[in-house]
XYZ file of C-alpha atoms in Angstrom:
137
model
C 20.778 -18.840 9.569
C 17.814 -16.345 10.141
C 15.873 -15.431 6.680
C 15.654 -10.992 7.002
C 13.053 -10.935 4.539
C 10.544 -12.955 6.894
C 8.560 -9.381 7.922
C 8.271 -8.511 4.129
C 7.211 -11.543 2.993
C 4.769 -11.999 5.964
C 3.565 -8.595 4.879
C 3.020 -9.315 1.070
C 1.282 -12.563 1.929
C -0.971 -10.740 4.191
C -1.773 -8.221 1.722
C -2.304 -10.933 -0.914
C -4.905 -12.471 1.403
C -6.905 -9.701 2.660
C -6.877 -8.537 -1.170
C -8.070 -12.048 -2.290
C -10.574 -12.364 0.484
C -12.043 -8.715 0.051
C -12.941 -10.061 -3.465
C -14.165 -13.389 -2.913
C -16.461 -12.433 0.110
C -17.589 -8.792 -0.989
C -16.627 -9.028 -4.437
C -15.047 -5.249 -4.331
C -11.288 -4.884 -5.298
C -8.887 -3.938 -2.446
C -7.774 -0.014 -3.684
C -6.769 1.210 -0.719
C -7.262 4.859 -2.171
C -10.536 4.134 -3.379
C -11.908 2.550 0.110
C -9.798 5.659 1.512
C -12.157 8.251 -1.097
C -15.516 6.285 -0.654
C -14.943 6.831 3.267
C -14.252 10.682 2.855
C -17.458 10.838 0.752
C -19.205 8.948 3.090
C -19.921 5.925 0.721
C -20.729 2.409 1.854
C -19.549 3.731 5.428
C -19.671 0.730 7.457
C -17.306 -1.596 4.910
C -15.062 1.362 4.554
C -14.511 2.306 7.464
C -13.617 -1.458 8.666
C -10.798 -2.231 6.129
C -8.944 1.691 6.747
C -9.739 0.592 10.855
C -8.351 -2.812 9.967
C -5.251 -1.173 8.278
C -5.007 1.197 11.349
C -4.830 -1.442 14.134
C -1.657 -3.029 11.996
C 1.039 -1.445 14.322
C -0.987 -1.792 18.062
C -1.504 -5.763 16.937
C 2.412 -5.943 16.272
C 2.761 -4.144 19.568
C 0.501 -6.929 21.049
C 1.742 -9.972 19.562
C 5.999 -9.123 19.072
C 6.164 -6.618 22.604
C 7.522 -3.716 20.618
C 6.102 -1.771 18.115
C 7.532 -2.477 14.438
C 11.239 -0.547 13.473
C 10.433 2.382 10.834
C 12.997 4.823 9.680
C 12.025 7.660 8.009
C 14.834 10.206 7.067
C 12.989 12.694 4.451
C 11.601 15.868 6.398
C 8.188 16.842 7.040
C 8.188 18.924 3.620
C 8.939 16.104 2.096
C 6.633 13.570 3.176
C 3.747 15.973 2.874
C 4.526 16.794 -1.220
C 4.910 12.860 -1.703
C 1.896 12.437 -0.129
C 0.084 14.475 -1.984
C 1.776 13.443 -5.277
C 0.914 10.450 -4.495
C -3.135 11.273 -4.030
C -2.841 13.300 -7.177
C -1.426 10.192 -8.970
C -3.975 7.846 -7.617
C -6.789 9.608 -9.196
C -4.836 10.249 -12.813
C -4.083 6.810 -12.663
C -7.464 5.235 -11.575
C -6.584 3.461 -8.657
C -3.673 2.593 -6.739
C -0.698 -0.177 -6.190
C -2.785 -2.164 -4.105
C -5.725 -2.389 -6.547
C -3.573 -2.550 -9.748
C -0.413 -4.142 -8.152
C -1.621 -6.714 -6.380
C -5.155 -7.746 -7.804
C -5.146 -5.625 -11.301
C -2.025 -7.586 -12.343
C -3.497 -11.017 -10.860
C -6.722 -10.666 -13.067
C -3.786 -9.907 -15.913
C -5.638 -6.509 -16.505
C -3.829 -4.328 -19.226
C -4.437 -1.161 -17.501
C -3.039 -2.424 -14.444
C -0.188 -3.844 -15.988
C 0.715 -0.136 -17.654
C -0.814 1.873 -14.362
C 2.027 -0.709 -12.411
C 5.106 -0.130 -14.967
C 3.713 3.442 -14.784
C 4.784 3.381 -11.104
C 7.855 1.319 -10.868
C 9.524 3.620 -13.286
C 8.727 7.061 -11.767
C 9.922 5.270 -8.855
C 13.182 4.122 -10.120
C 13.407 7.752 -12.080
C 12.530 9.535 -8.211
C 15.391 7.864 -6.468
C 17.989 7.523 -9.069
C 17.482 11.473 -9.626
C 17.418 12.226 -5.919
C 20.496 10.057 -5.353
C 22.562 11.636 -7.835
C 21.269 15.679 -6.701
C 22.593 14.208 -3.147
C 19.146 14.118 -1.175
């Protein structure tokens, strides 16, 4: 019997252990929005620009090591995915960081403003979908 959760969980250890080894051998906190920001502004270029390179070469690795690139679906339209995104931005900067930095090390390092910033999230999430479900997009 084949396990389907094997990519995500792959994934979230992967993202556990970059996070975790970000920290221990630069000591800086893996916000991907923050690394994302310092790079725009040109901050601590060379370290920057590695992790978002690292995060780019995700999908051509996959291609390399599985033969086909990895299955994503995305149904919203174009409209869509460009509000989110920049909902998403906006929210990153009220909320002083991102759910890599708060979600995955903030909550670790059993930071209070993490744990808030990460219910913060979850339940506009749940509030997003279960709204958009029942308008019927």
């Amino acid at each position: 019997m084949t396990f389907p959760y094997w990519p995500s969980l792959l994934g979230g250890m992967l993202i556990g252990l970059s996070a975790a080894m970000l920290l221990l051998l630069n000591g800086r906190i893996a916000g991907v929005s923050g690394i994302a920001g310092r790079l725009v502004q040109g901050a601590q270029l060379s370290a920057n620009a590695a992790f978002v390179i690292g995060l780019v070469m995700g999908p051509p690795i996959y291609l390399v090591l599985f033969g086909h690139w990895p299955a994503v679906t995305i149904t919203a339209s174009m409209p869509t995915i460009v509000i989110a995104g920049l909902l998403v931005g906006f929210g990153t900067r009220m909320g002083s960081g991102c759910t890599s930095g708060h979600g995955v090390l903030g909550l670790a390092g059993f930071s209070r403003r993490s744990m808030a910033a990460v219910a913060a999230f979850m339940l506009a999430g749940i509030l997003t979908v279960t709204s958009m479900r029942m308008a019927g997009l």
